[in-house]
Coordinates of C-alpha atoms (C1' of nucleotides) and ligand atoms in Angstrom, one line a residue:
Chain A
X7 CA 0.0 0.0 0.0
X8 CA 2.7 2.7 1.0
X9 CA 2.0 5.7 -0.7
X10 CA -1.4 4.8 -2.0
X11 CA -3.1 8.2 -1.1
X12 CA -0.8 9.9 -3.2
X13 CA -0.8 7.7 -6.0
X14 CA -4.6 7.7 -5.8
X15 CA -5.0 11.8 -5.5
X16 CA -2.6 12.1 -8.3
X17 CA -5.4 10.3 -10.1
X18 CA -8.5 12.5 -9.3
X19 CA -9.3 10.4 -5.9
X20 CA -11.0 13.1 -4.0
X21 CA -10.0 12.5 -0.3
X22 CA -12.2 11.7 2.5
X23 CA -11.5 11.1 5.8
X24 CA -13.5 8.1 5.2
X25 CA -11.4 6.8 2.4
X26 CA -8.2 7.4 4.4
X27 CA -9.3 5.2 7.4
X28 CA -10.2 2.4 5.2
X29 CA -7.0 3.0 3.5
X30 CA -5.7 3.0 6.7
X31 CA -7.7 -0.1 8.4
X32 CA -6.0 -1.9 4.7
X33 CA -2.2 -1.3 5.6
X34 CA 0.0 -4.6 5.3
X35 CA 1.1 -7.1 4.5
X36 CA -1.4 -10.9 4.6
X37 CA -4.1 -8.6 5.4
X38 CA -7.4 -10.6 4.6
X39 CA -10.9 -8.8 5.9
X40 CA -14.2 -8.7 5.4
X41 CA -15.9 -6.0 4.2
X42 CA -17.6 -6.3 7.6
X43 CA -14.3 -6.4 9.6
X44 CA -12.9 -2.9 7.4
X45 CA -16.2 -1.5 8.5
X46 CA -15.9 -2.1 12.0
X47 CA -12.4 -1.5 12.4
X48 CA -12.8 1.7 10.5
X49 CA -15.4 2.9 12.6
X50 CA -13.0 2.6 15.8
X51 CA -11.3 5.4 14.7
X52 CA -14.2 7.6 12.2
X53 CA -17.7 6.2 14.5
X54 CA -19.9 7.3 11.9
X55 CA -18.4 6.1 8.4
X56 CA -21.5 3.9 7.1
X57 CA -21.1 0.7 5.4
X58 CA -22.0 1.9 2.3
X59 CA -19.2 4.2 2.2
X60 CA -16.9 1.0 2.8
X61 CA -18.4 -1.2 0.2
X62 CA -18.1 1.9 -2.8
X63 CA -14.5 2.3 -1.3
X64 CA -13.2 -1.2 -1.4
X65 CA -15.1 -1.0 -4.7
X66 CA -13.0 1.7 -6.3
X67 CA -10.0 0.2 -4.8
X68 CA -10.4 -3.1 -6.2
X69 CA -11.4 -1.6 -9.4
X70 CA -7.8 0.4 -9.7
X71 CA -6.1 -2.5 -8.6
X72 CA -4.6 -1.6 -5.5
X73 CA -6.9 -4.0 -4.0
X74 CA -7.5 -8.0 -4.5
X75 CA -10.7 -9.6 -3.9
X76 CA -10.7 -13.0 -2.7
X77 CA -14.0 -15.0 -2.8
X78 CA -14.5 -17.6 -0.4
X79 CA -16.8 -19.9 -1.4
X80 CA -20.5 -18.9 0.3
X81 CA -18.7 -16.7 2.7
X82 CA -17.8 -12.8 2.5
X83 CA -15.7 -11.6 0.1
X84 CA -12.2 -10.6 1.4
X85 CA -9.8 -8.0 0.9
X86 CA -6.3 -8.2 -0.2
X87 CA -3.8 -5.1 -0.2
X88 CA -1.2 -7.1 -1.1
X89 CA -2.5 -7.0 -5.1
X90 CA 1.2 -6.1 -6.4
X91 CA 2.9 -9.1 -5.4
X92 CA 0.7 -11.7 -7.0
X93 CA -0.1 -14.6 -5.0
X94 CA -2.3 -17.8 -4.5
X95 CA -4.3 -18.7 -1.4
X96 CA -4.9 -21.6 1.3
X97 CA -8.4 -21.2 3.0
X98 CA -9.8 -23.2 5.7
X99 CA -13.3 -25.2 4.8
X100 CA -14.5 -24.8 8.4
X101 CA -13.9 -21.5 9.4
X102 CA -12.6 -19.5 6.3
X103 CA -9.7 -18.6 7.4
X104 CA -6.9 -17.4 4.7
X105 CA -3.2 -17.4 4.2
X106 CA -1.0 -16.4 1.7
X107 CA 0.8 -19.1 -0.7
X108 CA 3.4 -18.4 -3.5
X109 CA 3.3 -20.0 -6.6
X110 CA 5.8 -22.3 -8.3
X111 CA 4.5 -22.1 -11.4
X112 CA 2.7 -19.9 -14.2
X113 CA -1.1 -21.8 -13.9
X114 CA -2.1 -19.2 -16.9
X115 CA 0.9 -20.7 -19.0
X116 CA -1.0 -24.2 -18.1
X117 CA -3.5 -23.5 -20.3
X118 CA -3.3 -24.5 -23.6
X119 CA -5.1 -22.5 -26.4
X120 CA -6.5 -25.5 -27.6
X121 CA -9.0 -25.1 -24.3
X122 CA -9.8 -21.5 -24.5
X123 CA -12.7 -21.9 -26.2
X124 CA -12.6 -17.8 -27.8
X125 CA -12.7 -16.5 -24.0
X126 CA -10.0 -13.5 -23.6
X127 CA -8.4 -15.4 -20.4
X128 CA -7.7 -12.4 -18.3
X129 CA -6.3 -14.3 -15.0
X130 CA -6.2 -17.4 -12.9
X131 CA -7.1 -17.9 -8.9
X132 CA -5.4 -21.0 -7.4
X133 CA -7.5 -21.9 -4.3
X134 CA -5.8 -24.6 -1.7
X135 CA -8.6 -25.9 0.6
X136 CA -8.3 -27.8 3.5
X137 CA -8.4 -27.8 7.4
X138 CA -6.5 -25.0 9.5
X139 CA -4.4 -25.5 12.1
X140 CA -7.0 -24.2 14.5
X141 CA -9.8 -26.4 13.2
X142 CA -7.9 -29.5 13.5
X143 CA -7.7 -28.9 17.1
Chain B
X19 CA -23.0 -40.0 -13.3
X20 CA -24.4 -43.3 -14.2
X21 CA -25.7 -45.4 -11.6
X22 CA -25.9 -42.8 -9.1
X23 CA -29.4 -43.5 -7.4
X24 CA -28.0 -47.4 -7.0
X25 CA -24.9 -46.4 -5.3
X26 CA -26.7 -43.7 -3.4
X27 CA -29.7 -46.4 -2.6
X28 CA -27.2 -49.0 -1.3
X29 CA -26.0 -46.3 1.5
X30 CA -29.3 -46.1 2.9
X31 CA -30.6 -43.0 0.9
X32 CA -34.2 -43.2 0.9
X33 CA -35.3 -43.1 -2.9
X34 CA -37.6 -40.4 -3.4
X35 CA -39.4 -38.9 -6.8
X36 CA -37.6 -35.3 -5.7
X37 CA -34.7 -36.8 -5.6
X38 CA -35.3 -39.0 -8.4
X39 CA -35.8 -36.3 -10.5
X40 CA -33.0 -33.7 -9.4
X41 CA -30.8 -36.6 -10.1
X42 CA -32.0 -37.0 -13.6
X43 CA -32.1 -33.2 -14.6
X44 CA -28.1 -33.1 -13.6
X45 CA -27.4 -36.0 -15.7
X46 CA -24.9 -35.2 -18.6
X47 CA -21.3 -34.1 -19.2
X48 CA -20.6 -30.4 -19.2
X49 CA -23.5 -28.9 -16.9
X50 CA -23.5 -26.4 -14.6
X51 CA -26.9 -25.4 -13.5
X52 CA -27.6 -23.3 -10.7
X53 CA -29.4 -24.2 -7.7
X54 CA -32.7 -22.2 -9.2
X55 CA -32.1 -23.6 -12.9
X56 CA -32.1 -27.2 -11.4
X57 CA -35.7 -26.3 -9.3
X58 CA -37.3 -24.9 -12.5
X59 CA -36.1 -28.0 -14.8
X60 CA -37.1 -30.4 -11.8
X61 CA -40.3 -28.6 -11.6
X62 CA -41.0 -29.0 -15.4
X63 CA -41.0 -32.9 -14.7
X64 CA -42.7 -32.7 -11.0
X65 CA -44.4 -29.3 -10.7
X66 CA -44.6 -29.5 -6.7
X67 CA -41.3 -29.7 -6.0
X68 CA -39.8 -26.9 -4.1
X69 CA -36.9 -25.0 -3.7
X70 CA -35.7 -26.4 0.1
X71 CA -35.8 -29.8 -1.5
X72 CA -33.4 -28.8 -4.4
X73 CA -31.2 -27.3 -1.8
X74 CA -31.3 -30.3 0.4
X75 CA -30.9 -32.8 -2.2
X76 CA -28.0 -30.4 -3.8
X77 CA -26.1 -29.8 -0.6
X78 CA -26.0 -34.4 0.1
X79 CA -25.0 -34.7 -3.2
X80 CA -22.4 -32.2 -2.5
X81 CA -21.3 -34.0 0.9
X82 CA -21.6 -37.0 -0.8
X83 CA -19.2 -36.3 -3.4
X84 CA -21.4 -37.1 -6.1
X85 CA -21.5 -33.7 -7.6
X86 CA -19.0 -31.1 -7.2
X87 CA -19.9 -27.2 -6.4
X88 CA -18.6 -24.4 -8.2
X89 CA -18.1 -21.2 -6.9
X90 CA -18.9 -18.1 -9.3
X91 CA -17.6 -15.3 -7.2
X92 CA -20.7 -13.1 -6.3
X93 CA -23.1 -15.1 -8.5
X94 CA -25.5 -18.2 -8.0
X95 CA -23.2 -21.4 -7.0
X96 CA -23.7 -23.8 -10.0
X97 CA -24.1 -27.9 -9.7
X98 CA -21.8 -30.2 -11.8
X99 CA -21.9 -33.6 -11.6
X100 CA -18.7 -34.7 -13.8
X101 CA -17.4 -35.0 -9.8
X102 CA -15.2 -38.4 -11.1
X103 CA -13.0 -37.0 -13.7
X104 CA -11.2 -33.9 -12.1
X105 CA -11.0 -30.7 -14.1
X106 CA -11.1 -27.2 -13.8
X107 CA -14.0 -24.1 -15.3
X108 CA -13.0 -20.8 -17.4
X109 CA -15.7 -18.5 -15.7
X110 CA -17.0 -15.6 -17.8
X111 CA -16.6 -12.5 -15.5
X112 CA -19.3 -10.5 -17.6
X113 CA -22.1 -13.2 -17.6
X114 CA -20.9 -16.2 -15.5
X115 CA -21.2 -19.0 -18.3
X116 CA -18.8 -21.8 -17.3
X117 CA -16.6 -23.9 -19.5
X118 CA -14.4 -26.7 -18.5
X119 CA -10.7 -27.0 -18.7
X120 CA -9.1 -30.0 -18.1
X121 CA -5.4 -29.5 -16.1
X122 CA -1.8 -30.0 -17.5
X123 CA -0.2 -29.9 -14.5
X124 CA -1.0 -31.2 -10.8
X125 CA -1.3 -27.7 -8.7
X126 CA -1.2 -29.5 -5.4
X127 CA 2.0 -30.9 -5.5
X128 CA 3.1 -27.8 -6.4
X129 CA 2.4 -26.3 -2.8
X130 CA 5.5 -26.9 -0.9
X131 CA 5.2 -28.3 2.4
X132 CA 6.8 -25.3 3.8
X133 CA 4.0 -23.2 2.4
X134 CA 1.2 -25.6 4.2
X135 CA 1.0 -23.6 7.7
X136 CA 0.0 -26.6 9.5
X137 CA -2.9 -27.0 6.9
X138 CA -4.3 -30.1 5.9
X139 CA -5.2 -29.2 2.4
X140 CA -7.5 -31.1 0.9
X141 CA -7.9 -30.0 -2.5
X142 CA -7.1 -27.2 -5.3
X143 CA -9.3 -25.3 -7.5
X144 CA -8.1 -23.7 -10.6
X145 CA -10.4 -20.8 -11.8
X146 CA -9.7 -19.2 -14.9
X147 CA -11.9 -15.7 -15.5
X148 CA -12.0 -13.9 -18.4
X149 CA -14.6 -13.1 -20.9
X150 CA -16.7 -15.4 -23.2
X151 CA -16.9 -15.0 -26.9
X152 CA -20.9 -14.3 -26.8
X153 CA -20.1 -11.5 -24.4
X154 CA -17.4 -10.4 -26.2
X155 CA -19.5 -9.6 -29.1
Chain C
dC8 C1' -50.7 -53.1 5.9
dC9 C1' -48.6 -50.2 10.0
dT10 C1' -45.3 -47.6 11.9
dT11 C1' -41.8 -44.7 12.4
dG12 C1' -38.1 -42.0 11.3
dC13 C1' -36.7 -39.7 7.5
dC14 C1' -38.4 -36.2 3.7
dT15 C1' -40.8 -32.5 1.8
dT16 C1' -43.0 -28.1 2.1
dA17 C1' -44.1 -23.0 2.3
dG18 C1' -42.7 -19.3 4.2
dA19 C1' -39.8 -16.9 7.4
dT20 C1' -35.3 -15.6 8.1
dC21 C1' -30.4 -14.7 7.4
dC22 C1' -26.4 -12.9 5.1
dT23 C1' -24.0 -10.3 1.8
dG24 C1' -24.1 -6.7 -1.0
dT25 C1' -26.4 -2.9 -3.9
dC26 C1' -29.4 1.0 -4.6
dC27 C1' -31.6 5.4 -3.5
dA28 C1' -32.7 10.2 -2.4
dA29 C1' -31.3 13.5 0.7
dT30 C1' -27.5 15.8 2.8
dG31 C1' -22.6 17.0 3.3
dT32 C1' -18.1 18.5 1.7
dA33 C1' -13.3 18.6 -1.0
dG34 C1' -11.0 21.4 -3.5
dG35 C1' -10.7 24.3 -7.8
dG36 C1' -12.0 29.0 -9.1
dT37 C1' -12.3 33.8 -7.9
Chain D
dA30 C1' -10.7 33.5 2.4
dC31 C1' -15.0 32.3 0.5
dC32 C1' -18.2 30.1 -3.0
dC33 C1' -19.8 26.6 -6.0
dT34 C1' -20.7 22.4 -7.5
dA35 C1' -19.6 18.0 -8.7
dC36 C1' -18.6 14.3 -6.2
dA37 C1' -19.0 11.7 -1.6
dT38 C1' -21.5 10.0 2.3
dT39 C1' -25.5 8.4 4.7
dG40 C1' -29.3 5.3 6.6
dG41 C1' -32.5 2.6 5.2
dA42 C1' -34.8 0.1 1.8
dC43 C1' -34.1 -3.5 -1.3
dA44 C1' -32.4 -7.9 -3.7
dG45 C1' -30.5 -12.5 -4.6
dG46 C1' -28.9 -16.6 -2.7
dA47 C1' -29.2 -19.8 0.6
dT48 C1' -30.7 -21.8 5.2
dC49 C1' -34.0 -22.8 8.8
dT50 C1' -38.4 -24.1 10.9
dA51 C1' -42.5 -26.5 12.2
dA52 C1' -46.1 -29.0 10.3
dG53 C1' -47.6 -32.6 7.5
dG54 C1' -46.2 -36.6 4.1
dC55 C1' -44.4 -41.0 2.8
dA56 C1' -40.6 -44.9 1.9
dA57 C1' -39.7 -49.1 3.2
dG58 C1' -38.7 -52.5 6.9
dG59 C1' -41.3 -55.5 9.8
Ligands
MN6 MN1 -3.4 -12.6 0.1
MN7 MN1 -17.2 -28.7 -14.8
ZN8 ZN1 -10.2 -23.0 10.3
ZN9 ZN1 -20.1 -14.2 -21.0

DNA sequence: CCTTGCCTTAGATCCTGTCCAATGTAGGGT
DNA sequence: ACCCTACATTGGACAGGATCTAAGGCAAGG
């Protein structure tokens, strides 16, 4: 994320305090929330930012690419600030839990053209499933 | 999926027209129908079928392993029961239409044990996304 | 046939996410 | 410094997908 603010003003982003603290809330690295969990930990610090304000921020972020959204199955979507240093992910089946996996290989290279059938491939998810640590227990 | 209401008979599943019939509307290579889509071509067939059946008889199948579900980011979940021979989906992002890709590669074993945090993984899914030649057009 | 435990049903309910019309405000222009 | 106005925010209504519930139905073993 660093300067993200600036990168985003220099691109028209009119700035909020409400797009700041979600900003904010997003810092770092294997950061994986809800929109739910942005909401409430942005309203810790701005009590009065509505979730609809969230949801149309996340939204714009996601849409210029400084922000990855993972889907998770039936659950709620989660976000990702880590979208320049592509990356696969390992989610728990009980409890939805994520973690951050590095690929080996190119899975987008996997696919021969042969299988395409005329779709303009833009990307690939790899999604590892299993049991977490925690759940085991 | 063949013989699917004898092997589902001989572990005690009680044999039912509903079930019958969403058993019979999923037959086929190549489908994906939502939960809905499979109601409304089950109704065609037994009009008084409802919806909390399809999603009962759906989520065993599921649990079951006799059919596999398929993700479709913020859309409908859709049903495919070519569970047996393992392959992945291209996912239109415009309209959701779902093609299979069969893999090249096996993407589990390319997960380093050093990446499994204590995991248990228990499978891989390989979505492509891009858009389809229909909404391309 | 009976019985009983599993199934089915309609509708309520939940969860995630979007939409809306009214109100507020960032930031360029003066 | 102040105004304007286009853009942002807000709360609540709304929507789609899926699950839950309590009442009644029925498969199939005895
Ligand atoms: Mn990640
Ligand atoms: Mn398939
Ligand atoms: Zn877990
Ligand atoms: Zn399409």
């Amino acid at each position: 994320m660093s300067d993200l603010l600036g990168r985003l003003r220099e691109r028209g982003w009119r700035l909020t305090a409400q797009r700041r603290v979600v900003a904010e809330v997003l810092d770092g690295d294997h950061v994986h929330l809800t929109a739910d969990e942005v909401h409430a930990r942005a309203a810790e610090r701005l009590p009065e930012i509505s979730r609809a304000t969230v949801y149309n921020t996340l939204r714009e972020l996601v849409h210029r690419g400084e922000v990855l959204e993972v889907s998770t199955d039936g659950r709620a979507k989660r976000y990702d600030p880590n979208a320049r240093h592509p990356h696969h992910h390992l989610l728990c089946a009980r409890c939805g839990s994520i973690r951050d996996v590095h690929p080996t290989g190119d899975p987008l290279s996997d696919l021969p053209a042969s299988q395409s059938f005329g779709f303009t491939v833009l990307e690939v998810e790899v999604t590892y499933r299993g049991i977490c640590p925690d759940c085991a227990a």
